[in-house]
mmCIF file of C-alpha atoms in Angstrom:
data_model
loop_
_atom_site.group_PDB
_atom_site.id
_atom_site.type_symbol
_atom_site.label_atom_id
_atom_site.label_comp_id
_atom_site.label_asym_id
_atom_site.label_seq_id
_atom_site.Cartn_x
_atom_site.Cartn_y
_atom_site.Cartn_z
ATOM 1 C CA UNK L 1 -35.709 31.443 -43.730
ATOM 2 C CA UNK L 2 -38.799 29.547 -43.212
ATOM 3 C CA UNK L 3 -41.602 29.091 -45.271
ATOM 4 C CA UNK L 4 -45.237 29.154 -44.460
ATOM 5 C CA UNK L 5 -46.181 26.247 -47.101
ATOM 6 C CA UNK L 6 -45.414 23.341 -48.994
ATOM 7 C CA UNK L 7 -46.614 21.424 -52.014
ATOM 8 C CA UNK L 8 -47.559 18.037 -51.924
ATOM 9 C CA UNK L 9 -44.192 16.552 -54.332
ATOM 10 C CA UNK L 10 -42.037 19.052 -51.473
ATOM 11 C CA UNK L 11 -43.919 17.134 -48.178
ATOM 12 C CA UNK L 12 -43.149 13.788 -49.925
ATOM 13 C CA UNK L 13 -39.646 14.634 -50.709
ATOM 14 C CA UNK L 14 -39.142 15.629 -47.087
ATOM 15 C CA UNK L 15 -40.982 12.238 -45.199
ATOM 16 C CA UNK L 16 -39.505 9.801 -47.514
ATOM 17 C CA UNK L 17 -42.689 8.811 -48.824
ATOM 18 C CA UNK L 18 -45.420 8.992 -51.648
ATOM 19 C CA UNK L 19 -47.598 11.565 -52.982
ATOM 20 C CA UNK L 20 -50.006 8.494 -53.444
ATOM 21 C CA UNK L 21 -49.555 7.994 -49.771
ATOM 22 C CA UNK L 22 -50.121 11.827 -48.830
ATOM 23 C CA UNK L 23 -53.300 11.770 -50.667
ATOM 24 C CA UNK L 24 -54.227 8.357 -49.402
ATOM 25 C CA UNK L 25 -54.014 9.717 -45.793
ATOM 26 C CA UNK L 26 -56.351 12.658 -46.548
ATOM 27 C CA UNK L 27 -59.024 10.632 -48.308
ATOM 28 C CA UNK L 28 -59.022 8.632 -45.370
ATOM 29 C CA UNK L 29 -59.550 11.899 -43.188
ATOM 30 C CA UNK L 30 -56.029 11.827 -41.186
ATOM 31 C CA UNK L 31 -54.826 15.658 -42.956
ATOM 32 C CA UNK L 32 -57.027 18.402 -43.993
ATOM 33 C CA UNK L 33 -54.519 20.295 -46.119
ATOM 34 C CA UNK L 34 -54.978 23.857 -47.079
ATOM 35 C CA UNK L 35 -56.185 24.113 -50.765
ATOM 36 C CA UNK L 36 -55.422 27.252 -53.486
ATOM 37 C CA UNK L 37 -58.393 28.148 -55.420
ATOM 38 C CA UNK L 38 -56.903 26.437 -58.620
ATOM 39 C CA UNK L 39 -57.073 22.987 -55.858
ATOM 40 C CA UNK L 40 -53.040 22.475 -54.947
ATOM 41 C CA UNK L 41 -52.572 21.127 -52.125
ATOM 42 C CA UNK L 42 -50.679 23.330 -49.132
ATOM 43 C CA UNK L 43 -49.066 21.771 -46.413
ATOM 44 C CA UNK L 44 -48.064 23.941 -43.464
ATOM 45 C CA UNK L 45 -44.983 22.806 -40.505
ATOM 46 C CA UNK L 46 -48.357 21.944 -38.637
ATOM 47 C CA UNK L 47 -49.688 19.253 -41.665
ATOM 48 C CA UNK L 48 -45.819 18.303 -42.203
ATOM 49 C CA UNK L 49 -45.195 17.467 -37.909
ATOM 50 C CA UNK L 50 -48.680 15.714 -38.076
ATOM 51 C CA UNK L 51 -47.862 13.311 -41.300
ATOM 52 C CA UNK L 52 -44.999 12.762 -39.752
ATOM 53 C CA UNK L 53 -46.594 11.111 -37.241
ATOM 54 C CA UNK L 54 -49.098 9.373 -39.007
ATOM 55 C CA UNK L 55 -46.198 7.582 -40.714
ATOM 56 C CA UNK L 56 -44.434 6.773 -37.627
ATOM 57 C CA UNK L 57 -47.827 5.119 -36.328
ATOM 58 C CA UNK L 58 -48.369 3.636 -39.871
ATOM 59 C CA UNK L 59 -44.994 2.123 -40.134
ATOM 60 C CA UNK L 60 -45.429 0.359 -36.784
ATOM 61 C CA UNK L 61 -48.321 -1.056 -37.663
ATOM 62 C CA UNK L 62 -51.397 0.994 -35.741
ATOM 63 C CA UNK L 63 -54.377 0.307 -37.958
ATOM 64 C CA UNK L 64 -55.881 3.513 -39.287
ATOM 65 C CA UNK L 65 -58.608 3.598 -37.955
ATOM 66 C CA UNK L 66 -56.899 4.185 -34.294
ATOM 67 C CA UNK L 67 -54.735 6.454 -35.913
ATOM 68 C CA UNK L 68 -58.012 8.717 -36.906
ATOM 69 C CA UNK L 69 -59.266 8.166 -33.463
ATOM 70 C CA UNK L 70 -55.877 9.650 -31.724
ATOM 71 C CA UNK L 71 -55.506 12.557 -34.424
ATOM 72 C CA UNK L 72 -59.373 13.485 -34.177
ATOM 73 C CA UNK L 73 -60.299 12.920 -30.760
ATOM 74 C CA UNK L 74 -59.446 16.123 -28.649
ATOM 75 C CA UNK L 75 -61.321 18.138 -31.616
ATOM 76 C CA UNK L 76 -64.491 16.265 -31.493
ATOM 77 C CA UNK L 77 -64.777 17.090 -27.459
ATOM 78 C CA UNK L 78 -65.845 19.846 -26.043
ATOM 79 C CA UNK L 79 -63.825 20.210 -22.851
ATOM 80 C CA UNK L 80 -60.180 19.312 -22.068
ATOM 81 C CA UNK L 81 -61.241 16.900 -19.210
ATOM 82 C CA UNK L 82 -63.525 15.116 -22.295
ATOM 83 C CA UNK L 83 -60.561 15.040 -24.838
ATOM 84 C CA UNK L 84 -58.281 13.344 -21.727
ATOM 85 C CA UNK L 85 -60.589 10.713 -20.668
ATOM 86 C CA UNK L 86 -61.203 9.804 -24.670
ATOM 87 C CA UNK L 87 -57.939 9.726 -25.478
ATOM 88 C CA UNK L 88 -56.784 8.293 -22.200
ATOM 89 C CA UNK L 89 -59.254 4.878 -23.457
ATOM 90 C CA UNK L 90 -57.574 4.887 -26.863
ATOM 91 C CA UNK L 91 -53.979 5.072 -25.964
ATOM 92 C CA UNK L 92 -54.452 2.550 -23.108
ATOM 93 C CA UNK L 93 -56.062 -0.059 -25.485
ATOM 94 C CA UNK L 94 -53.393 1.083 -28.104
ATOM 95 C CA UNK L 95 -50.780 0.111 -25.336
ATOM 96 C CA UNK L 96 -52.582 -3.172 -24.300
ATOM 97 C CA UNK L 97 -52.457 -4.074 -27.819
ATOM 98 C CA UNK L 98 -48.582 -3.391 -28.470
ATOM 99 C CA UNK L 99 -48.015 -5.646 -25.178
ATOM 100 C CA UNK L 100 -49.607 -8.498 -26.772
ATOM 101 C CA UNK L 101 -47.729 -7.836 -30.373
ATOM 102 C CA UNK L 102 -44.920 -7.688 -27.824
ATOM 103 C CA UNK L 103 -45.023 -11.045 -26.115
ATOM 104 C CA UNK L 104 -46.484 -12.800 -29.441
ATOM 105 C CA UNK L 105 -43.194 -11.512 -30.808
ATOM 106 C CA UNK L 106 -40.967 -12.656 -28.034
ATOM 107 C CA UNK L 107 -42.438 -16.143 -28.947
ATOM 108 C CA UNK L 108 -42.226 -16.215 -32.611
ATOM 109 C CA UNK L 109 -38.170 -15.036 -31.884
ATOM 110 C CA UNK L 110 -37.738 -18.097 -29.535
ATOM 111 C CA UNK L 111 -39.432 -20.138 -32.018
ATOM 112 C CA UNK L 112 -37.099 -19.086 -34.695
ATOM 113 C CA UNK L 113 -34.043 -19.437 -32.441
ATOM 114 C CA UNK L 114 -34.843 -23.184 -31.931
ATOM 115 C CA UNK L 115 -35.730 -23.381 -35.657
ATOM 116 C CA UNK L 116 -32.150 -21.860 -36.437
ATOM 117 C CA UNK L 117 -30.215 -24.312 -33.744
ATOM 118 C CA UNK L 118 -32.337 -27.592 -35.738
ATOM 119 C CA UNK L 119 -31.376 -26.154 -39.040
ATOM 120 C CA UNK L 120 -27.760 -26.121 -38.022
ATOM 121 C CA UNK L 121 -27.399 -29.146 -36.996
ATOM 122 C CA UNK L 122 -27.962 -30.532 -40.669
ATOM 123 C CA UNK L 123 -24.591 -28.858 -41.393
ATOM 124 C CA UNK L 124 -22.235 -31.366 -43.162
ATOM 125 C CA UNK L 125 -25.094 -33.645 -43.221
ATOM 126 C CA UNK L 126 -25.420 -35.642 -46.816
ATOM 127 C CA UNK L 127 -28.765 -37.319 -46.359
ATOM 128 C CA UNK L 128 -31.351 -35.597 -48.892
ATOM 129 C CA UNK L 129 -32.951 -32.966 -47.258
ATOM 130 C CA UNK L 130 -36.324 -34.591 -46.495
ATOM 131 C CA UNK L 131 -38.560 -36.695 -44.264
ATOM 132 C CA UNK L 132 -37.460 -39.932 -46.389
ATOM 133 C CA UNK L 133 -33.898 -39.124 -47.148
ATOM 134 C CA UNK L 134 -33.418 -38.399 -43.379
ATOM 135 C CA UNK L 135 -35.959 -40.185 -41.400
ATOM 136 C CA UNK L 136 -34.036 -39.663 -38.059
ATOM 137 C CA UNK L 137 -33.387 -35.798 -38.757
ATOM 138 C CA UNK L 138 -34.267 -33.315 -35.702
ATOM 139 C CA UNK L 139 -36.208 -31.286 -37.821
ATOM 140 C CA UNK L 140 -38.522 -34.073 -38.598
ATOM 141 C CA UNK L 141 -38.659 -35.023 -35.215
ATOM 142 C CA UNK L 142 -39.828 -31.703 -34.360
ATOM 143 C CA UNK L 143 -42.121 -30.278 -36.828
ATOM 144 C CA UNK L 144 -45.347 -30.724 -34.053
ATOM 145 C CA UNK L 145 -43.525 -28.246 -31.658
ATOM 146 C CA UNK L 146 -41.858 -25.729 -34.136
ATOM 147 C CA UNK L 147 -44.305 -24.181 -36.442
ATOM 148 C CA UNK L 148 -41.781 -22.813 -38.844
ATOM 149 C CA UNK L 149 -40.191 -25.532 -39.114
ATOM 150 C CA UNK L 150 -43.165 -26.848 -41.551
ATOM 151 C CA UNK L 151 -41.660 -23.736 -44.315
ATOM 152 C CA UNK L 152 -38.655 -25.651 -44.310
ATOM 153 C CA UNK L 153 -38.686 -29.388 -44.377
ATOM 154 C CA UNK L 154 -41.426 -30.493 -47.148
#
């Protein structure tokens, strides 16, 4: 048996996530819930499959601004072929964006790979862990071409 609404504590307790972060989203203007005349907040499927997705975007980063834009779009148009050619720009620079967290990514993994294989090769080593205990370490000798190498060594 299905029910037609929810309380705020309920939609929470279902997404894994905050009442804070419920009302958070609908001061920022991403869910209009429905409201009793006493002011509790009613959350229908509708409001529960739309947070839902807000938190996906959330999680993965998407600023919330764009995620206003994508879940206020269509509304704001007043023809289909309007709402598709908005939305269309959005999700394409949304896209272009994720391909460049994408390949930034890719290069901050291979830089941490190479970090990892330097690191490594200290293994065993007794020499105090620094630029004057171990002039001739790899790690010093690479600190100019492996950014995160300057967390580790001094």
């Amino acid at each position: 048996m299905s029910r037609d609404f929810f309380k705020i504590g309920e939609v929470a307790e279902m997404l894994n996530t905050t009442v804070r972060t419920i009302r958070y989203y609908e001061e920022e203007g991403l869910l209009v819930p429905h409201r009793t005349d006493g002011g509790t907040r009613l959350y229908s499927e509708h409001h529960i499959d739309r947070l839902r997705a807000i938190l996906h975007l959330a999680e993965n980063s998407f600023p919330l601004d764009v995620i206003g834009l994508i879940g206020n779009t269509r509304q704001n148009c007043a023809t289909g072929d309007e709402g598709s050619k908005k939305l269309t720009a959005i999700l394409d620079s949304s896209i272009s964006d994720i391909e460049g967290k994408i390949t930034d990514l890719k290069a901050l993994k291979s830089e941490l790979i190479a970090a990892r294989k330097l690191v490594a090769r200290c293994k065993g080593c007794s020499n105090e862990p620094s630029s004057k205990g171990c002039p001739e370490c790899p790690i010093n000798k690479s600190l100019t071409k492996i950014e995160a190498l300057n967390l580790i060594w001094e």
